[in-house]
């Protein structure tokens, strides 16, 4: 691996290569990008044993580092998860190419015909932590949207990410596209992150995908614009008009399906009118499933402390609180949430509409698990992250959100008077 003394030169070389690749990708044929992604999918599946072997090295590293079970789950790859990576690559490949799509067009009295069309951002820098599938997701979405990408994966997923990246490069080569279109920083050295954050000459936007510490560092230190992906402090509110069967099923899935992903529920809110019945039943079911419930107003595993609210556990732990009504649930979420994903369980259209209208998280759901907060589940094939800011990209960031737009203006010897 590169020494720290070489880091500035290393990253400048990667940046120059990415900028040159982006210039070619901006007008690459949709068929070539699709072929590259299909070939990459083939390479991932063919090389699945090598990827699993590389992942075993990362899992050993994670165990030595003392990662929690939830973080180890985020890191782990098996044949089924590799199959999901392959399916994601094929899904992105099959989508319509966003580059050049006409967003709007109109004629002006002056005789000008104006079109607003989608155009790539240029070079995207993605800084992520333990999930190696992000290597494939981010690489695929950036390629589809005509962007070059510089990937800096976490130290935990170093070997897995390298194995997956090699498959993406094989796809680029097979399609005749520049190999520098998808680059992986070849070192665990954190100095590479600092170089990326100030690489305004080469990188157009940074996407941090990870915990609060990573995102906070990026937002504090970056000179490059950032698509923020904050922690997933996701809430589920069980309204007084909730269907009991739906509520039980949704809450259990939202918490227990995969605890280590950003769409996992971290706080349960229960309307006071159903707290002693449905609410307590849900808490009992969570505890029976192995979840530690830190509760206020309910009989949980232990009483909740103030610091349990507004916390991303990423584990078999959930905070729970009784609230007076939907407005109290909204007030709680406004205070403790991270603008990621919130769900209401209710049969009342009025309560659902109030919840949807008065909250401004990136994703709001009704009678559905927060675990659906995922670009693949939104029909995007994959996601580069869940953007929780309010500028440009928001929610699951797919290929379309990785484009900007330009205006194409046509006249006929038209002059301005």
Tab-separated table of N, CA and C in Angstrom, residues 57-163:
chain	number	residue	atom	x	y	z
A	57	UNK	N	-11.301	-12.601	4.802
A	57	UNK	CA	-10.194	-11.822	5.364
A	57	UNK	C	-10.723	-10.596	6.106
A	58	UNK	N	-11.734	-9.945	5.507
A	58	UNK	CA	-12.305	-8.763	6.143
A	58	UNK	C	-13.046	-9.127	7.428
A	59	UNK	N	-13.749	-10.254	7.410
A	59	UNK	CA	-14.464	-10.678	8.612
A	59	UNK	C	-13.475	-10.966	9.755
A	60	UNK	N	-12.354	-11.578	9.417
A	60	UNK	CA	-11.328	-11.833	10.439
A	60	UNK	C	-10.793	-10.509	10.991
A	61	UNK	N	-10.577	-9.543	10.109
A	61	UNK	CA	-10.121	-8.217	10.520
A	61	UNK	C	-11.159	-7.575	11.434
A	62	UNK	N	-12.438	-7.711	11.065
A	62	UNK	CA	-13.512	-7.132	11.868
A	62	UNK	C	-13.618	-7.756	13.238
A	63	UNK	N	-13.445	-9.081	13.309
A	63	UNK	CA	-13.483	-9.748	14.614
A	63	UNK	C	-12.332	-9.271	15.500
A	64	UNK	N	-11.146	-9.167	14.903
A	64	UNK	CA	-9.993	-8.692	15.666
A	64	UNK	C	-10.190	-7.254	16.140
A	65	UNK	N	-10.930	-6.493	15.352
A	65	UNK	CA	-11.181	-5.089	15.686
A	65	UNK	C	-12.308	-4.940	16.710
A	66	UNK	N	-13.043	-6.034	16.959
A	66	UNK	CA	-14.118	-6.003	17.937
A	66	UNK	C	-15.405	-5.402	17.423
A	67	UNK	N	-15.700	-5.566	16.121
A	67	UNK	CA	-16.951	-5.038	15.569
A	67	UNK	C	-18.145	-5.736	16.210
A	68	UNK	N	-19.240	-5.001	16.359
A	68	UNK	CA	-20.463	-5.561	16.936
A	68	UNK	C	-21.076	-6.570	15.973
A	69	UNK	N	-21.954	-7.461	16.461
A	69	UNK	CA	-22.631	-8.403	15.553
A	69	UNK	C	-23.351	-7.707	14.398
A	70	UNK	N	-23.987	-6.559	14.683
A	70	UNK	CA	-24.691	-5.843	13.615
A	70	UNK	C	-23.711	-5.335	12.555
A	71	UNK	N	-22.562	-4.824	12.980
A	71	UNK	CA	-21.570	-4.345	12.024
A	71	UNK	C	-20.944	-5.503	11.254
A	72	UNK	N	-20.779	-6.634	11.908
A	72	UNK	CA	-20.274	-7.810	11.204
A	72	UNK	C	-21.280	-8.269	10.152
A	73	UNK	N	-22.561	-8.136	10.478
A	73	UNK	CA	-23.596	-8.495	9.501
A	73	UNK	C	-23.545	-7.565	8.297
A	74	UNK	N	-23.299	-6.281	8.526
A	74	UNK	CA	-23.167	-5.332	7.415
A	74	UNK	C	-22.001	-5.711	6.506
A	75	UNK	N	-20.975	-6.264	7.107
A	75	UNK	CA	-19.752	-6.582	6.381
A	75	UNK	C	-19.838	-7.905	5.620
A	76	UNK	N	-20.610	-8.833	6.130
A	76	UNK	CA	-20.587	-10.211	5.632
A	76	UNK	C	-21.203	-10.356	4.234
A	77	UNK	N	-20.511	-11.136	3.385
A	77	UNK	CA	-21.026	-11.513	2.082
A	77	UNK	C	-21.126	-13.035	2.010
A	78	UNK	N	-22.248	-13.528	1.492
A	78	UNK	CA	-22.389	-14.936	1.161
A	78	UNK	C	-22.942	-15.009	-0.256
A	79	UNK	N	-23.221	-16.216	-0.716
A	79	UNK	CA	-23.651	-16.348	-2.109
A	79	UNK	C	-24.968	-15.618	-2.365
A	80	UNK	N	-25.863	-15.645	-1.389
A	80	UNK	CA	-27.142	-14.952	-1.566
A	80	UNK	C	-26.939	-13.445	-1.699
A	81	UNK	N	-26.069	-12.880	-0.875
A	81	UNK	CA	-25.837	-11.432	-0.954
A	81	UNK	C	-25.084	-11.065	-2.227
A	82	UNK	N	-24.203	-11.929	-2.660
A	82	UNK	CA	-23.535	-11.671	-3.939
A	82	UNK	C	-24.560	-11.753	-5.070
A	83	UNK	N	-25.504	-12.669	-4.939
A	83	UNK	CA	-26.588	-12.718	-5.920
A	83	UNK	C	-27.367	-11.421	-5.963
A	84	UNK	N	-27.564	-10.797	-4.805
A	84	UNK	CA	-28.262	-9.503	-4.761
A	84	UNK	C	-27.436	-8.412	-5.428
A	85	UNK	N	-26.107	-8.460	-5.255
A	85	UNK	CA	-25.235	-7.501	-5.934
A	85	UNK	C	-25.363	-7.650	-7.439
A	86	UNK	N	-25.360	-8.888	-7.903
A	86	UNK	CA	-25.496	-9.163	-9.339
A	86	UNK	C	-26.843	-8.654	-9.843
A	87	UNK	N	-27.907	-8.929	-9.096
A	87	UNK	CA	-29.237	-8.466	-9.501
A	87	UNK	C	-29.288	-6.950	-9.557
A	88	UNK	N	-28.639	-6.291	-8.595
A	88	UNK	CA	-28.603	-4.827	-8.603
A	88	UNK	C	-27.886	-4.273	-9.813
A	89	UNK	N	-26.758	-4.866	-10.173
A	89	UNK	CA	-26.021	-4.430	-11.363
A	89	UNK	C	-26.876	-4.589	-12.613
A	90	UNK	N	-27.563	-5.719	-12.711
A	90	UNK	CA	-28.409	-5.948	-13.898
A	90	UNK	C	-29.601	-4.998	-13.918
A	91	UNK	N	-30.142	-4.697	-12.748
A	91	UNK	CA	-31.276	-3.783	-12.679
A	91	UNK	C	-30.874	-2.370	-13.107
A	92	UNK	N	-29.716	-1.906	-12.624
A	92	UNK	CA	-29.233	-0.582	-13.042
A	92	UNK	C	-28.960	-0.578	-14.546
A	93	UNK	N	-28.374	-1.659	-15.048
A	93	UNK	CA	-28.081	-1.750	-16.480
A	93	UNK	C	-29.345	-1.615	-17.313
A	94	UNK	N	-30.449	-2.193	-16.834
A	94	UNK	CA	-31.691	-2.225	-17.622
A	94	UNK	C	-32.471	-0.921	-17.582
A	95	UNK	N	-32.117	-0.026	-16.675
A	95	UNK	CA	-32.875	1.217	-16.563
A	95	UNK	C	-32.596	2.158	-17.720
A	96	UNK	N	-33.529	3.066	-17.929
A	96	UNK	CA	-33.344	4.083	-18.966
A	96	UNK	C	-32.145	4.955	-18.610
A	97	UNK	N	-31.374	5.320	-19.613
A	97	UNK	CA	-30.208	6.167	-19.398
A	97	UNK	C	-30.681	7.595	-19.128
A	98	UNK	N	-30.271	8.190	-17.989
A	98	UNK	CA	-30.762	9.538	-17.695
A	98	UNK	C	-30.065	10.645	-18.474
A	99	UNK	N	-28.847	10.382	-18.967
A	99	UNK	CA	-28.059	11.438	-19.604
A	99	UNK	C	-28.710	11.854	-20.920
A	100	UNK	N	-28.937	13.134	-21.072
A	100	UNK	CA	-29.553	13.652	-22.284
A	100	UNK	C	-31.067	13.654	-22.255
A	101	UNK	N	-31.668	13.088	-21.212
A	101	UNK	CA	-33.127	13.084	-21.124
A	101	UNK	C	-33.645	14.522	-21.028
A	102	UNK	N	-34.696	14.809	-21.754
A	102	UNK	CA	-35.277	16.147	-21.754
A	102	UNK	C	-36.219	16.271	-20.562
A	103	UNK	N	-35.889	17.152	-19.642
A	103	UNK	CA	-36.702	17.374	-18.451
A	103	UNK	C	-37.885	18.275	-18.783
A	104	UNK	N	-37.640	19.279	-19.600
A	104	UNK	CA	-38.689	20.215	-20.017
A	104	UNK	C	-38.236	20.910	-21.299
A	105	UNK	N	-39.192	21.367	-22.089
A	105	UNK	CA	-38.854	22.179	-23.272
A	105	UNK	C	-40.008	23.123	-23.574
A	106	UNK	N	-39.656	24.283	-24.126
A	106	UNK	CA	-40.657	25.285	-24.411
A	106	UNK	C	-40.130	26.261	-25.448
A	107	UNK	N	-41.055	27.015	-26.021
A	107	UNK	CA	-40.733	28.060	-26.998
A	107	UNK	C	-40.984	29.426	-26.382
A	108	UNK	N	-40.141	30.391	-26.751
A	108	UNK	CA	-40.293	31.756	-26.277
A	108	UNK	C	-40.759	32.663	-27.410
A	109	UNK	N	-41.438	33.760	-27.067
A	109	UNK	CA	-41.878	34.694	-28.111
A	109	UNK	C	-40.729	35.224	-28.960
A	110	UNK	N	-39.524	35.215	-28.416
A	110	UNK	CA	-38.361	35.699	-29.160
A	110	UNK	C	-37.986	34.777	-30.315
A	111	UNK	N	-38.556	33.582	-30.349
A	111	UNK	CA	-38.201	32.607	-31.376
A	111	UNK	C	-37.249	31.529	-30.884
A	112	UNK	N	-36.818	31.616	-29.635
A	112	UNK	CA	-35.921	30.599	-29.086
A	112	UNK	C	-36.705	29.353	-28.696
A	113	UNK	N	-36.099	28.189	-28.969
A	113	UNK	CA	-36.608	26.919	-28.466
A	113	UNK	C	-35.624	26.443	-27.395
A	114	UNK	N	-36.123	26.197	-26.204
A	114	UNK	CA	-35.263	25.896	-25.059
A	114	UNK	C	-35.589	24.504	-24.525
A	115	UNK	N	-34.526	23.719	-24.305
A	115	UNK	CA	-34.667	22.399	-23.685
A	115	UNK	C	-33.788	22.339	-22.441
A	116	UNK	N	-34.343	21.790	-21.374
A	116	UNK	CA	-33.559	21.500	-20.177
A	116	UNK	C	-33.286	19.994	-20.186
A	117	UNK	N	-32.004	19.619	-20.259
A	117	UNK	CA	-31.669	18.197	-20.385
A	117	UNK	C	-30.721	17.773	-19.262
A	118	UNK	N	-30.787	16.503	-18.915
A	118	UNK	CA	-29.945	15.977	-17.849
A	118	UNK	C	-28.510	15.812	-18.332
A	119	UNK	N	-27.565	16.145	-17.442
A	119	UNK	CA	-26.146	16.036	-17.760
A	119	UNK	C	-25.411	15.513	-16.521
A	120	UNK	N	-24.340	14.751	-16.684
A	120	UNK	CA	-23.631	14.207	-15.518
A	120	UNK	C	-23.052	15.300	-14.628
A	121	UNK	N	-22.843	14.955	-13.359
A	121	UNK	CA	-22.201	15.875	-12.434
A	121	UNK	C	-20.712	15.999	-12.731
A	122	UNK	N	-20.093	14.888	-13.163
A	122	UNK	CA	-18.661	14.898	-13.481
A	122	UNK	C	-17.932	13.786	-12.766
A	123	UNK	N	-17.305	14.109	-11.639
A	123	UNK	CA	-16.593	13.117	-10.831
A	123	UNK	C	-17.221	13.095	-9.436
A	124	UNK	N	-17.637	11.911	-9.015
A	124	UNK	CA	-18.251	11.719	-7.705
A	124	UNK	C	-17.257	11.001	-6.802
A	125	UNK	N	-17.074	11.508	-5.604
A	125	UNK	CA	-16.260	10.817	-4.602
A	125	UNK	C	-17.169	10.178	-3.576
A	126	UNK	N	-17.023	8.880	-3.346
A	126	UNK	CA	-17.867	8.176	-2.380
A	126	UNK	C	-16.982	7.647	-1.255
A	127	UNK	N	-17.279	8.050	-0.045
A	127	UNK	CA	-16.538	7.615	1.138
A	127	UNK	C	-17.505	6.808	2.001
A	128	UNK	N	-17.196	5.536	2.209
A	128	UNK	CA	-18.144	4.672	2.903
A	128	UNK	C	-17.420	3.771	3.880
A	129	UNK	N	-18.214	3.104	4.707
A	129	UNK	CA	-17.628	2.303	5.778
A	129	UNK	C	-17.723	0.812	5.457
A	130	UNK	N	-18.426	0.046	6.253
A	130	UNK	CA	-18.191	-1.398	6.233
A	130	UNK	C	-18.913	-2.194	5.151
A	131	UNK	N	-19.922	-1.649	4.487
A	131	UNK	CA	-20.711	-2.476	3.579
A	131	UNK	C	-20.050	-2.574	2.202
A	132	UNK	N	-19.506	-3.733	1.842
A	132	UNK	CA	-18.794	-3.852	0.564
A	132	UNK	C	-19.695	-3.764	-0.659
A	133	UNK	N	-20.995	-4.018	-0.501
A	133	UNK	CA	-21.900	-3.919	-1.649
A	133	UNK	C	-21.986	-2.490	-2.175
A	134	UNK	N	-21.617	-1.501	-1.339
A	134	UNK	CA	-21.636	-0.110	-1.794
A	134	UNK	C	-20.669	0.075	-2.960
A	135	UNK	N	-19.605	-0.705	-2.996
A	135	UNK	CA	-18.653	-0.626	-4.107
A	135	UNK	C	-19.364	-0.848	-5.431
A	136	UNK	N	-20.190	-1.888	-5.493
A	136	UNK	CA	-20.923	-2.193	-6.723
A	136	UNK	C	-22.033	-1.184	-6.969
A	137	UNK	N	-22.799	-0.863	-5.917
A	137	UNK	CA	-23.921	0.061	-6.086
A	137	UNK	C	-23.459	1.426	-6.581
A	138	UNK	N	-22.458	1.984	-5.909
A	138	UNK	CA	-21.986	3.317	-6.270
A	138	UNK	C	-21.321	3.306	-7.635
A	139	UNK	N	-20.516	2.290	-7.903
A	139	UNK	CA	-19.872	2.211	-9.213
A	139	UNK	C	-20.881	2.122	-10.331
A	140	UNK	N	-21.907	1.296	-10.154
A	140	UNK	CA	-22.920	1.113	-11.193
A	140	UNK	C	-23.721	2.382	-11.428
A	141	UNK	N	-24.180	3.026	-10.362
A	141	UNK	CA	-25.022	4.208	-10.516
A	141	UNK	C	-24.250	5.381	-11.112
A	142	UNK	N	-22.991	5.537	-10.713
A	142	UNK	CA	-22.194	6.615	-11.294
A	142	UNK	C	-21.954	6.364	-12.774
A	143	UNK	N	-21.640	5.133	-13.133
A	143	UNK	CA	-21.430	4.826	-14.546
A	143	UNK	C	-22.700	5.068	-15.347
A	144	UNK	N	-23.832	4.600	-14.839
A	144	UNK	CA	-25.099	4.758	-15.553
A	144	UNK	C	-25.414	6.229	-15.793
A	145	UNK	N	-25.068	7.077	-14.832
A	145	UNK	CA	-25.366	8.504	-14.945
A	145	UNK	C	-24.244	9.289	-15.617
A	146	UNK	N	-23.258	8.583	-16.174
A	146	UNK	CA	-22.209	9.244	-16.936
A	146	UNK	C	-21.130	9.893	-16.107
A	147	UNK	N	-21.045	9.528	-14.830
A	147	UNK	CA	-20.048	10.106	-13.937
A	147	UNK	C	-18.896	9.145	-13.708
A	148	UNK	N	-17.690	9.672	-13.601
A	148	UNK	CA	-16.590	8.887	-13.057
A	148	UNK	C	-16.716	8.898	-11.544
A	149	UNK	N	-16.186	7.870	-10.879
A	149	UNK	CA	-16.317	7.792	-9.433
A	149	UNK	C	-14.998	7.351	-8.807
A	150	UNK	N	-14.689	7.975	-7.674
A	150	UNK	CA	-13.544	7.576	-6.847
A	150	UNK	C	-14.127	7.001	-5.563
A	151	UNK	N	-13.879	5.733	-5.323
A	151	UNK	CA	-14.436	5.014	-4.182
A	151	UNK	C	-13.377	4.889	-3.088
A	152	UNK	N	-13.742	5.268	-1.886
A	152	UNK	CA	-12.855	5.060	-0.752
A	152	UNK	C	-13.645	4.268	0.283
A	153	UNK	N	-13.476	2.942	0.260
A	153	UNK	CA	-14.198	2.079	1.171
A	153	UNK	C	-13.572	2.067	2.552
A	154	UNK	N	-14.297	1.482	3.495
A	154	UNK	CA	-13.810	1.405	4.865
A	154	UNK	C	-12.707	0.385	5.026
A	155	UNK	N	-11.937	0.535	6.076
A	155	UNK	CA	-10.831	-0.393	6.323
A	155	UNK	C	-11.347	-1.805	6.542
A	156	UNK	N	-12.565	-1.928	7.101
A	156	UNK	CA	-13.109	-3.254	7.375
A	156	UNK	C	-13.398	-4.039	6.101
A	157	UNK	N	-13.823	-3.345	5.038
A	157	UNK	CA	-14.234	-4.025	3.803
A	157	UNK	C	-13.165	-3.945	2.709
A	158	UNK	N	-11.927	-3.721	3.105
A	158	UNK	CA	-10.860	-3.439	2.146
A	158	UNK	C	-10.709	-4.539	1.090
A	159	UNK	N	-10.600	-5.793	1.505
A	159	UNK	CA	-10.369	-6.876	0.555
A	159	UNK	C	-11.618	-7.177	-0.278
A	160	UNK	N	-12.784	-7.158	0.354
A	160	UNK	CA	-14.030	-7.409	-0.378
A	160	UNK	C	-14.248	-6.357	-1.461
A	161	UNK	N	-14.017	-5.100	-1.102
A	161	UNK	CA	-14.218	-4.013	-2.060
A	161	UNK	C	-13.256	-4.131	-3.244
A	162	UNK	N	-12.026	-4.527	-2.967
A	162	UNK	CA	-11.056	-4.705	-4.059
A	162	UNK	C	-11.514	-5.806	-5.017
A	163	UNK	N	-12.036	-6.906	-4.469
A	163	UNK	CA	-12.477	-8.006	-5.326
A	163	UNK	C	-13.669	-7.594	-6.184
